[in-house]
């Protein structure tokens, strides 16, 4: 073995880790925030007139404008400045009629807190009472100069923050959305497989297993929707989006489909949880034993379609198998009509839910196959 090989491998691993660490969104945001604050502090010292007396507000403006996405930064910066100006205006109105004192300060803060409840202020809501209070207390006898310096330096800082966020690798969160959509598909497939196994192999399920299924799906669905939303936000106004194009309408389509599938999977979970008697014989009191295998196979067929959609291979074969398994389940339900509606209701409900899962997935898979 080449004695230099272990050293070379170690260096390559170290470089890979460093690259991955520097690409981490939080670390990149921290680096850009540090740079923006430094630039804002430098620029603040060269501002003309009374503005130069309040340089410490420029780094604050840079800091409040630093958000993971370029559009988020612009929105936060604009709303912060808007809240700031409203607070300054409220303080100015009070000063026109009375000197700052216990009553006027309390009054202006109370009014500012009421105004900050306006939803369209967004990130700037906290700055309405803060700016009003600062102007009255810190501004003192020089309220006009302080207000100008405060507002202008904050605007300078926001401008520096936006510039840094736009120039230094403005983030595109496409990969996070892709990854979470993929994980959501895999999770749904695993849950369907787990229920299929429980019907024939692992009954009764572990305590609270069915509840955990639904809780996990709800959490995952929320995370995926957030990831797709942030991916959409990250491309708005982002110059890198022209180089790295992605059809987010397809991601929204997949998201809606997976949320619908998740709803039906949770419905199946509730159905099976409702018929479980906790005994050693699976569903023995609520569902004919002959239907356990067909229900299990139908659930596994739906899981295989999700897995095939994820991998992009053998989709047609898995689809045909799932359709055959579902048809077999409906046939078995019809064949056991003598068991009564109460016994057949769980199997019929599961079959209907699987049917809806397949109907939901069909247009998405068809479009992906045609695009490929």
XYZ file of C-alpha atoms in Angstrom:
372
model
C 0.000 0.000 0.000
C 1.196 3.460 -0.791
C 2.169 5.068 2.574
C 0.809 8.376 1.360
C -2.634 6.903 0.623
C -4.032 7.044 4.235
C -2.875 10.650 4.543
C -4.439 11.558 1.194
C -7.721 9.889 2.203
C -7.735 11.726 5.512
C -7.209 15.048 3.768
C -10.015 14.296 1.301
C -12.381 13.384 4.134
C -11.453 16.541 6.020
C -12.078 18.652 2.922
C -15.441 16.936 2.362
C -16.493 17.583 5.957
C -15.355 21.199 5.721
C -17.253 21.677 2.466
C -20.393 20.112 3.933
C -20.078 22.252 7.060
C -19.618 25.472 5.109
C -22.635 24.607 2.987
C -24.836 24.127 6.045
C -27.587 26.775 5.918
C -27.188 27.915 9.528
C -23.411 28.261 9.286
C -23.666 30.128 5.985
C -26.264 32.455 7.488
C -23.978 33.095 10.468
C -21.044 33.935 8.196
C -23.133 36.308 6.107
C -24.596 37.955 9.219
C -21.088 38.551 10.580
C -19.950 40.061 7.277
C -23.069 42.241 6.965
C -22.698 43.585 10.514
C -19.033 44.410 9.882
C -19.802 46.224 6.636
C -22.686 48.130 8.234
C -20.484 49.278 11.111
C -17.810 50.437 8.673
C -20.263 52.309 6.424
C -22.090 53.879 9.389
C -18.996 55.860 10.341
C -19.036 57.699 7.018
C -22.640 58.862 7.103
C -23.043 62.668 6.970
C -24.471 65.117 9.493
C -26.235 64.021 12.657
C -26.615 60.505 11.288
C -22.943 59.895 12.087
C -23.751 60.257 15.816
C -25.711 56.987 15.871
C -23.541 54.392 14.064
C -24.508 51.562 16.418
C -27.951 51.213 14.797
C -26.499 50.186 11.424
C -25.242 46.759 12.648
C -28.642 46.216 14.255
C -30.334 46.913 10.930
C -28.016 44.448 9.197
C -28.768 41.810 11.794
C -32.558 42.075 11.619
C -32.474 41.756 7.820
C -30.552 38.476 7.780
C -32.915 35.624 6.962
C -32.320 32.264 5.265
C -33.919 33.417 2.001
C -33.358 36.574 -0.024
C -37.077 37.337 -0.168
C -37.325 36.731 3.585
C -34.512 39.219 4.162
C -36.163 41.853 1.976
C -39.514 41.337 3.675
C -38.055 41.427 7.185
C -35.996 44.531 6.410
C -38.916 46.426 4.892
C -41.302 45.518 7.713
C -38.729 46.434 10.353
C -38.175 49.860 8.832
C -41.925 50.360 8.510
C -42.477 49.493 12.176
C -39.610 51.769 13.126
C -41.057 54.739 11.221
C -44.513 54.211 12.721
C -43.013 54.172 16.210
C -41.048 57.351 15.519
C -44.178 59.008 14.139
C -46.211 58.092 17.230
C -43.513 59.517 19.498
C -43.344 62.659 17.370
C -47.090 63.225 17.674
C -46.865 63.022 21.462
C -43.910 65.435 21.574
C -45.883 68.027 19.592
C -48.352 68.362 22.467
C -46.399 67.530 25.617
C -42.969 66.872 27.079
C -41.861 63.259 27.655
C -42.991 62.285 31.152
C -44.508 59.374 33.012
C -47.933 59.836 31.446
C -46.886 60.579 27.851
C -44.354 57.744 27.739
C -46.914 55.272 29.086
C -49.519 56.553 26.647
C -47.333 56.326 23.558
C -46.136 52.827 24.435
C -49.707 51.679 24.992
C -50.814 53.051 21.629
C -47.720 51.583 19.949
C -48.451 48.127 21.342
C -51.995 48.366 19.974
C -50.713 49.411 16.549
C -48.132 46.606 16.553
C -51.012 44.128 16.529
C -51.597 44.863 12.839
C -50.786 41.624 11.010
C -49.274 43.272 7.944
C -46.468 44.699 10.075
C -45.002 41.196 10.357
C -41.402 41.340 11.577
C -41.719 45.066 12.266
C -44.398 44.750 14.939
C -41.900 44.648 17.815
C -40.164 47.793 16.589
C -43.232 50.033 16.844
C -43.248 50.310 20.679
C -39.465 49.954 20.832
C -38.834 52.868 18.460
C -41.427 55.047 20.178
C -39.859 54.373 23.580
C -36.308 54.942 22.348
C -37.228 58.247 20.718
C -38.893 59.568 23.889
C -36.324 58.319 26.397
C -32.998 58.292 24.526
C -33.789 61.143 22.160
C -34.343 63.484 25.072
C -34.075 67.117 24.079
C -32.764 66.236 20.612
C -35.591 64.031 19.407
C -35.478 65.211 15.791
C -31.791 64.459 15.288
C -32.062 61.149 17.122
C -35.057 60.056 15.030
C -33.272 60.844 11.781
C -30.070 59.129 12.871
C -31.938 56.081 14.189
C -34.022 55.598 11.027
C -31.240 56.288 8.511
C -28.654 54.067 10.205
C -31.166 51.225 10.491
C -31.897 51.638 6.776
C -28.158 51.554 6.046
C -27.827 48.328 8.011
C -30.804 46.738 6.251
C -29.310 47.712 2.900
C -25.978 46.124 3.841
C -27.729 42.964 4.966
C -29.677 42.667 1.722
C -26.569 43.309 -0.352
C -24.564 40.611 1.441
C -27.423 38.128 1.251
C -27.832 38.784 -2.489
C -24.129 38.641 -3.380
C -22.846 35.785 -1.203
C -24.536 32.573 -2.326
C -28.191 33.491 -1.884
C -29.651 30.156 -0.765
C -31.855 27.928 -2.879
C -33.639 25.417 -0.667
C -34.556 23.000 -3.442
C -32.548 20.089 -2.034
C -34.303 20.216 1.328
C -37.704 20.044 -0.373
C -36.621 17.163 -2.605
C -35.204 15.254 0.350
C -38.267 15.699 2.552
C -40.681 14.741 -0.221
C -38.611 11.607 -0.737
C -38.606 10.787 2.972
C -42.349 11.364 3.191
C -42.990 8.902 0.361
C -40.748 6.339 2.050
C -42.420 6.902 5.424
C -45.891 6.349 3.980
C -44.678 3.147 2.319
C -43.146 1.920 5.590
C -46.347 2.609 7.519
C -48.410 0.680 4.991
C -45.918 -2.196 5.125
C -45.948 -2.139 8.918
C -49.718 -2.462 9.020
C -49.585 -5.219 6.406
C -47.077 -7.125 8.538
C -49.138 -6.614 11.696
C -52.177 -8.239 10.101
C -50.412 -11.526 9.463
C -47.234 -11.624 11.550
C -46.942 -9.188 14.430
C -50.351 -9.024 16.026
C -51.131 -7.566 18.501
C -49.207 -4.334 17.797
C -47.059 -2.650 20.420
C -48.939 -0.311 22.783
C -49.613 3.054 21.172
C -48.072 1.857 17.896
C -51.030 3.002 15.821
C -51.114 6.399 17.521
C -47.419 6.837 16.819
C -48.054 6.125 13.165
C -50.503 8.991 12.862
C -48.422 11.404 14.938
C -45.346 10.715 12.812
C -47.278 11.231 9.602
C -48.761 14.520 10.816
C -45.329 15.838 11.830
C -43.716 14.710 8.581
C -46.489 16.278 6.498
C -46.033 19.615 8.258
C -42.250 19.481 7.729
C -42.621 18.691 4.032
C -45.080 21.538 3.453
C -42.679 23.950 5.180
C -39.749 22.693 3.095
C -41.616 23.144 -0.192
C -42.808 26.608 0.882
C -39.258 27.670 1.805
C -37.954 26.301 -1.492
C -40.527 28.432 -3.298
C -39.594 31.490 -1.226
C -35.877 30.954 -1.776
C -36.153 31.319 -5.563
C -38.049 34.634 -5.502
C -35.706 37.454 -6.496
C -32.782 35.039 -6.336
C -30.319 35.437 -9.250
C -29.145 31.846 -8.770
C -32.640 30.599 -9.599
C -31.968 31.385 -13.267
C -29.039 28.981 -13.257
C -30.653 26.298 -11.108
C -34.179 25.956 -12.408
C -36.726 23.651 -10.828
C -40.392 23.063 -11.500
C -41.831 23.750 -8.056
C -45.358 23.289 -9.370
C -44.485 19.599 -9.593
C -43.298 19.637 -5.979
C -46.571 21.241 -4.897
C -48.429 18.601 -6.914
C -46.498 15.820 -5.169
C -47.047 17.481 -1.808
C -50.816 17.625 -2.293
C -50.878 14.007 -3.420
C -48.803 12.799 -0.475
C -50.912 14.775 1.986
C -54.001 13.078 0.551
C -52.318 9.675 0.763
C -51.314 10.458 4.348
C -54.943 11.214 5.183
C -56.057 7.832 3.840
C -53.182 6.001 5.560
C -54.207 7.570 8.873
C -57.782 6.535 8.142
C -56.624 2.935 7.614
C -54.628 3.124 10.837
C -57.712 4.228 12.769
C -59.792 1.469 11.187
C -57.323 -1.251 12.149
C -56.846 0.233 15.617
C -60.624 0.180 16.065
C -60.963 -3.510 15.237
C -57.966 -4.651 17.255
C -59.093 -6.478 20.366
C -55.582 -6.779 21.794
C -55.795 -10.556 21.872
C -53.420 -13.114 20.486
C -55.593 -13.771 17.451
C -55.493 -10.883 14.986
C -58.889 -9.272 14.509
C -60.515 -12.554 15.410
C -63.664 -10.983 16.825
C -64.180 -8.303 14.184
C -63.063 -9.576 10.816
C -63.146 -13.017 9.193
C -59.716 -14.611 9.344
C -59.904 -15.305 5.616
C -59.789 -11.565 4.913
C -56.573 -10.879 6.845
C -54.298 -11.950 4.035
C -56.154 -10.064 1.252
C -56.178 -6.863 3.345
C -52.458 -7.272 4.050
C -51.622 -7.859 0.370
C -53.662 -4.801 -0.703
C -51.825 -2.590 1.788
C -48.484 -3.958 0.651
C -49.432 -3.278 -2.966
C -50.035 0.399 -2.193
C -46.694 0.527 -0.358
C -44.899 -0.978 -3.347
C -46.341 1.694 -5.644
C -44.994 4.429 -3.378
C -41.590 2.742 -3.362
C -41.627 2.363 -7.140
C -42.580 6.027 -7.533
C -39.661 6.935 -5.299
C -37.166 4.774 -7.186
C -38.618 5.461 -10.631
C -38.352 1.790 -11.628
C -40.812 -1.090 -12.191
C -43.725 1.301 -11.811
C -45.986 -0.459 -14.311
C -45.391 -3.896 -12.791
C -46.034 -2.661 -9.243
C -49.147 -0.833 -10.403
C -50.617 -3.946 -11.975
C -49.867 -5.978 -8.847
C -51.522 -3.372 -6.621
C -54.635 -3.278 -8.815
C -54.855 -7.080 -8.773
C -54.444 -7.186 -4.995
C -57.157 -4.577 -4.513
C -59.529 -6.388 -6.876
C -58.884 -9.612 -4.967
C -59.741 -7.883 -1.701
C -63.037 -6.551 -3.065
C -63.832 -10.037 -4.407
C -63.134 -11.587 -1.000
C -65.346 -9.024 0.715
C -68.170 -9.871 -1.674
C -67.574 -13.596 -1.173
C -67.958 -13.300 2.620
C -71.221 -11.417 2.571
C -72.708 -13.912 5.037
C -70.373 -12.626 7.741
C -72.526 -9.534 8.131
C -71.958 -5.830 7.668
C -70.250 -5.357 11.043
C -67.539 -7.904 10.262
C -67.017 -6.756 6.685
C -67.081 -3.019 7.338
C -63.364 -2.763 8.335
C -62.196 -4.653 5.251
C -64.488 -2.639 2.970
C -63.263 0.631 4.506
C -59.620 -0.372 4.075
C -60.274 -1.395 0.479
C -61.967 1.937 -0.228
C -59.062 3.845 1.334
C -56.541 1.890 -0.759
C -58.630 2.604 -3.853
C -58.449 6.324 -3.075
C -54.691 6.107 -2.522
C -54.220 4.565 -5.960
C -56.523 7.117 -7.566
C -54.534 9.932 -5.924
C -51.174 8.591 -7.057
C -52.178 7.699 -10.602
C -52.022 11.192 -12.210
C -48.724 12.050 -10.501
C -47.048 8.812 -11.520
C -48.469 9.039 -15.037
C -47.084 12.556 -15.506
C -43.670 11.522 -14.191
C -43.539 8.502 -16.494
C -44.525 10.601 -19.499
C -41.941 13.261 -18.598
C -39.251 10.605 -18.298
